[in-house]
Structures are given as C-alpha cells and as structure tokens.
Amino acid sequence: MQQTIQTQADMVALGQNLVKLLPVPSVIELVGDVGVGKTTLVKGIARGLGIKDEITSPSFTVHKQYVTPDCILSHYDFYRLHDPGIMADEIAETLQDQHAITVVEWAGSVQNVLPKNHITITINYNDDGSRAIETKGLKP
C-alpha cells in the first residue's frame, strides 16, 4: 500500500487510522531518514490507542512503554545503538507479550529478532516536502 502524506497532522491521522487495522500483538518496523516523521506516526498510533502521554523519540533512552487498558505500546529506537547488546534480549521478550504493539525505529541491529511477518512502514521525503509512505505486511 502506498500513499502520500502532506502534513504532520496527516501523519498523526495515518497512525490513528493504522490502529484500526492492527491486530494485537503487532510488530511495526519504521524505516526512514532522520526527521522524516517516524515518531510523528507513533504519536498517531498512541492517540489511536487512547494514550494521552506526550510521545517523544526514545533515541536516547532506546525504549519507551505506554500502557492502555487493552494493550501496551512499546516504542524502540536503535538509532544510537549499532550493537544492541542486552536491548536485543529486552525486545525479544517484549515481542513475546501477546498484549503488545511494538514499534521499532532503526531496526537494522535487531533485524534477526523481529518476526518474519512484521509490518514495515517506509517513509521517504518527496521533493515538495510531502512524505511517501509504503506499507508492507499489513493485512486489510
């Protein structure tokens, strides 16, 4: 599935709508350059799950978790970790949680831990400032 996003608000709305299609558990790999909107998409996913907390990038903390009555949103960002070390064990454990939606940014170093049937969302810049979104692995 491919689409174009014009604004940050559109990216949040995409995340909110994505939640309606996600089974629990789900694993989502976000692919894209720095600043392309990956964390903004996670903000939309969080809003769609009813999470009111401020969603920020876990670039420095690597992992942030948000709990709802229905599920857990685990947000990982491996941008600064070329060798995930013990974090690979942590994400592997999170992936076993049947109540979790796990979102991973910069997943290259933990690719071998992610399930083969995970969802991949690739976000690219367009020349006009909009974003091209390609989603793979999501069953409508």
PDB file of C-alpha atoms in Angstrom:
ATOM      1  CA  MET A   1       0.000   0.000   0.000  1.00  0.00           C
ATOM      2  CA  GLN A   2       1.399   3.413  -0.958  1.00  0.00           C
ATOM      3  CA  GLN A   3       0.200   6.888  -0.123  1.00  0.00           C
ATOM      4  CA  THR A   4       1.375  10.483   0.198  1.00  0.00           C
ATOM      5  CA  ILE A   5       1.214  12.497   3.418  1.00  0.00           C
ATOM      6  CA  GLN A   6       1.235  16.296   3.221  1.00  0.00           C
ATOM      7  CA  THR A   7       1.424  17.468   6.855  1.00  0.00           C
ATOM      8  CA  GLN A   8       2.319  16.374  10.377  1.00  0.00           C
ATOM      9  CA  ALA A   9      -1.391  16.302  11.178  1.00  0.00           C
ATOM     10  CA  ASP A  10      -1.879  13.900   8.261  1.00  0.00           C
ATOM     11  CA  MET A  11       0.900  11.682   9.654  1.00  0.00           C
ATOM     12  CA  VAL A  12      -0.779  11.595  13.080  1.00  0.00           C
ATOM     13  CA  ALA A  13      -4.106  10.779  11.417  1.00  0.00           C
ATOM     14  CA  LEU A  14      -2.433   7.955   9.485  1.00  0.00           C
ATOM     15  CA  GLY A  15      -1.196   6.489  12.763  1.00  0.00           C
ATOM     16  CA  GLN A  16      -4.639   6.792  14.338  1.00  0.00           C
ATOM     17  CA  ASN A  17      -6.219   5.013  11.367  1.00  0.00           C
ATOM     18  CA  LEU A  18      -3.498   2.376  11.322  1.00  0.00           C
ATOM     19  CA  VAL A  19      -4.507   1.272  14.824  1.00  0.00           C
ATOM     20  CA  LYS A  20      -7.895   0.210  13.464  1.00  0.00           C
ATOM     21  CA  LEU A  21      -6.143  -2.343  11.223  1.00  0.00           C
ATOM     22  CA  LEU A  22      -3.623  -3.657  13.743  1.00  0.00           C
ATOM     23  CA  PRO A  23      -4.127  -6.956  15.476  1.00  0.00           C
ATOM     24  CA  VAL A  24      -2.697  -7.272  18.963  1.00  0.00           C
ATOM     25  CA  PRO A  25       0.078  -8.300  19.137  1.00  0.00           C
ATOM     26  CA  SER A  26       1.737  -6.479  16.239  1.00  0.00           C
ATOM     27  CA  VAL A  27       5.289  -5.532  15.347  1.00  0.00           C
ATOM     28  CA  ILE A  28       5.936  -2.495  13.165  1.00  0.00           C
ATOM     29  CA  GLU A  29       9.318  -1.576  11.746  1.00  0.00           C
ATOM     30  CA  LEU A  30       9.605   2.094  10.757  1.00  0.00           C
ATOM     31  CA  VAL A  31      12.161   2.881   8.052  1.00  0.00           C
ATOM     32  CA  GLY A  32      13.198   6.378   7.010  1.00  0.00           C
ATOM     33  CA  ASP A  33      15.747   9.149   7.372  1.00  0.00           C
ATOM     34  CA  VAL A  34      16.116  11.314  10.460  1.00  0.00           C
ATOM     35  CA  GLY A  35      13.253  13.811  10.683  1.00  0.00           C
ATOM     36  CA  VAL A  36      11.015  12.097   8.128  1.00  0.00           C
ATOM     37  CA  GLY A  37       8.145  11.591  10.596  1.00  0.00           C
ATOM     38  CA  LYS A  38       8.599   8.169  12.201  1.00  0.00           C
ATOM     39  CA  THR A  39       7.963   9.396  15.740  1.00  0.00           C
ATOM     40  CA  THR A  40       5.079  11.548  14.498  1.00  0.00           C
ATOM     41  CA  LEU A  41       3.494   8.375  13.136  1.00  0.00           C
ATOM     42  CA  VAL A  42       3.980   6.744  16.557  1.00  0.00           C
ATOM     43  CA  LYS A  43       2.200   9.748  18.116  1.00  0.00           C
ATOM     44  CA  GLY A  44      -0.779   8.920  15.906  1.00  0.00           C
ATOM     45  CA  ILE A  45      -0.660   5.244  16.858  1.00  0.00           C
ATOM     46  CA  ALA A  46      -0.608   6.265  20.519  1.00  0.00           C
ATOM     47  CA  ARG A  47      -3.571   8.619  20.040  1.00  0.00           C
ATOM     48  CA  GLY A  48      -5.452   5.858  18.242  1.00  0.00           C
ATOM     49  CA  LEU A  49      -4.878   3.626  21.264  1.00  0.00           C
ATOM     50  CA  GLY A  50      -6.174   6.337  23.599  1.00  0.00           C
ATOM     51  CA  ILE A  51      -2.770   7.215  25.065  1.00  0.00           C
ATOM     52  CA  LYS A  52      -2.700  10.791  26.316  1.00  0.00           C
ATOM     53  CA  ASP A  53       1.012  10.887  27.294  1.00  0.00           C
ATOM     54  CA  GLU A  54       3.380  13.080  25.310  1.00  0.00           C
ATOM     55  CA  ILE A  55       5.119  10.821  22.796  1.00  0.00           C
ATOM     56  CA  THR A  56       8.767  11.623  22.203  1.00  0.00           C
ATOM     57  CA  SER A  57      11.523   9.777  20.391  1.00  0.00           C
ATOM     58  CA  PRO A  58      13.314   7.210  22.531  1.00  0.00           C
ATOM     59  CA  SER A  59      16.611   7.940  20.709  1.00  0.00           C
ATOM     60  CA  PHE A  60      18.487   8.440  23.983  1.00  0.00           C
ATOM     61  CA  THR A  61      16.557   6.016  26.190  1.00  0.00           C
ATOM     62  CA  VAL A  62      16.162   3.384  23.407  1.00  0.00           C
ATOM     63  CA  HIS A  63      12.763   2.223  24.755  1.00  0.00           C
ATOM     64  CA  LYS A  64       9.576   3.854  25.992  1.00  0.00           C
ATOM     65  CA  GLN A  65       6.465   1.996  27.030  1.00  0.00           C
ATOM     66  CA  TYR A  66       2.885   3.225  27.295  1.00  0.00           C
ATOM     67  CA  VAL A  67       0.150   1.163  28.941  1.00  0.00           C
ATOM     68  CA  THR A  68      -3.527   1.217  27.978  1.00  0.00           C
ATOM     69  CA  PRO A  69      -6.367  -0.893  29.389  1.00  0.00           C
ATOM     70  CA  ASP A  70      -6.265  -3.013  26.206  1.00  0.00           C
ATOM     71  CA  CYS A  71      -2.590  -3.232  25.282  1.00  0.00           C
ATOM     72  CA  ILE A  72       0.951  -1.975  25.719  1.00  0.00           C
ATOM     73  CA  LEU A  73       2.659   0.266  23.174  1.00  0.00           C
ATOM     74  CA  SER A  74       6.417  -0.381  23.195  1.00  0.00           C
ATOM     75  CA  HIS A  75       8.437   2.116  21.159  1.00  0.00           C
ATOM     76  CA  TYR A  76      12.097   1.339  20.425  1.00  0.00           C
ATOM     77  CA  ASP A  77      14.661   3.475  18.626  1.00  0.00           C
ATOM     78  CA  PHE A  78      18.022   1.839  17.885  1.00  0.00           C
ATOM     79  CA  TYR A  79      19.493   4.853  16.057  1.00  0.00           C
ATOM     80  CA  ARG A  80      22.352   5.250  18.528  1.00  0.00           C
ATOM     81  CA  LEU A  81      22.939   1.527  19.121  1.00  0.00           C
ATOM     82  CA  HIS A  82      24.932  -0.245  16.457  1.00  0.00           C
ATOM     83  CA  ASP A  83      25.258  -3.206  18.816  1.00  0.00           C
ATOM     84  CA  PRO A  84      22.011  -3.602  20.751  1.00  0.00           C
ATOM     85  CA  GLY A  85      23.575  -5.869  23.389  1.00  0.00           C
ATOM     86  CA  ILE A  86      21.130  -6.574  26.186  1.00  0.00           C
ATOM     87  CA  MET A  87      18.460  -4.485  24.421  1.00  0.00           C
ATOM     88  CA  ALA A  88      18.153  -7.297  21.859  1.00  0.00           C
ATOM     89  CA  ASP A  89      17.127  -9.581  24.728  1.00  0.00           C
ATOM     90  CA  GLU A  90      14.672  -6.974  26.010  1.00  0.00           C
ATOM     91  CA  ILE A  91      12.973  -6.508  22.652  1.00  0.00           C
ATOM     92  CA  ALA A  92      12.831 -10.285  22.161  1.00  0.00           C
ATOM     93  CA  GLU A  93      10.991 -10.521  25.481  1.00  0.00           C
ATOM     94  CA  THR A  94       8.626  -7.681  24.533  1.00  0.00           C
ATOM     95  CA  LEU A  95       7.828  -9.454  21.267  1.00  0.00           C
ATOM     96  CA  GLN A  96       6.531 -12.416  23.271  1.00  0.00           C
ATOM     97  CA  ASP A  97       3.905 -10.248  25.008  1.00  0.00           C
ATOM     98  CA  GLN A  98       0.532 -11.078  23.461  1.00  0.00           C
ATOM     99  CA  HIS A  99      -0.824  -7.661  24.560  1.00  0.00           C
ATOM    100  CA  ALA A 100       1.857  -5.515  22.913  1.00  0.00           C
ATOM    101  CA  ILE A 101       2.091  -3.362  19.847  1.00  0.00           C
ATOM    102  CA  THR A 102       5.818  -2.956  19.298  1.00  0.00           C
ATOM    103  CA  VAL A 103       7.177  -0.198  17.074  1.00  0.00           C
ATOM    104  CA  VAL A 104      10.867  -0.215  16.155  1.00  0.00           C
ATOM    105  CA  GLU A 105      12.816   2.598  14.530  1.00  0.00           C
ATOM    106  CA  TRP A 106      16.283   1.909  13.073  1.00  0.00           C
ATOM    107  CA  ALA A 107      15.802  -1.843  13.437  1.00  0.00           C
ATOM    108  CA  GLY A 108      18.877  -2.915  11.479  1.00  0.00           C
ATOM    109  CA  SER A 109      20.774  -4.097  14.536  1.00  0.00           C
ATOM    110  CA  VAL A 110      17.825  -6.192  15.797  1.00  0.00           C
ATOM    111  CA  GLN A 111      16.504  -7.395  12.445  1.00  0.00           C
ATOM    112  CA  ASN A 112      17.196 -11.020  13.412  1.00  0.00           C
ATOM    113  CA  VAL A 113      14.940 -10.650  16.477  1.00  0.00           C
ATOM    114  CA  LEU A 114      11.907  -9.288  14.603  1.00  0.00           C
ATOM    115  CA  PRO A 115       9.319 -11.815  13.482  1.00  0.00           C
ATOM    116  CA  LYS A 116       9.276 -12.536   9.757  1.00  0.00           C
ATOM    117  CA  ASN A 117       5.629 -11.449   9.494  1.00  0.00           C
ATOM    118  CA  HIS A 118       6.152  -7.949  10.933  1.00  0.00           C
ATOM    119  CA  ILE A 119       4.756  -4.824   9.282  1.00  0.00           C
ATOM    120  CA  THR A 120       7.245  -2.499   7.588  1.00  0.00           C
ATOM    121  CA  ILE A 121       6.377   1.140   7.009  1.00  0.00           C
ATOM    122  CA  THR A 122       8.874   3.069   4.902  1.00  0.00           C
ATOM    123  CA  ILE A 123       8.680   6.864   4.904  1.00  0.00           C
ATOM    124  CA  ASN A 124      10.573   8.908   2.315  1.00  0.00           C
ATOM    125  CA  TYR A 125      10.832  12.611   1.587  1.00  0.00           C
ATOM    126  CA  ASN A 126       9.280  13.872  -1.637  1.00  0.00           C
ATOM    127  CA  ASP A 127      10.735  16.895  -3.445  1.00  0.00           C
ATOM    128  CA  ASP A 128       7.685  19.003  -2.490  1.00  0.00           C
ATOM    129  CA  GLY A 129       8.141  18.327   1.249  1.00  0.00           C
ATOM    130  CA  SER A 130       5.408  15.715   1.452  1.00  0.00           C
ATOM    131  CA  ARG A 131       6.129  12.151   2.529  1.00  0.00           C
ATOM    132  CA  ALA A 132       5.742   8.968   0.521  1.00  0.00           C
ATOM    133  CA  ILE A 133       4.525   6.118   2.719  1.00  0.00           C
ATOM    134  CA  GLU A 134       4.849   2.464   1.721  1.00  0.00           C
ATOM    135  CA  THR A 135       3.363  -0.207   3.958  1.00  0.00           C
ATOM    136  CA  LYS A 136       4.201  -3.905   3.665  1.00  0.00           C
ATOM    137  CA  GLY A 137       2.821  -6.799   5.650  1.00  0.00           C
ATOM    138  CA  LEU A 138      -0.388  -5.140   6.823  1.00  0.00           C
ATOM    139  CA  LYS A 139      -3.460  -7.221   6.134  1.00  0.00           C
ATOM    140  CA  PRO A 140      -6.542  -5.076   5.406  1.00  0.00           C
TER     141      PRO A 140
END
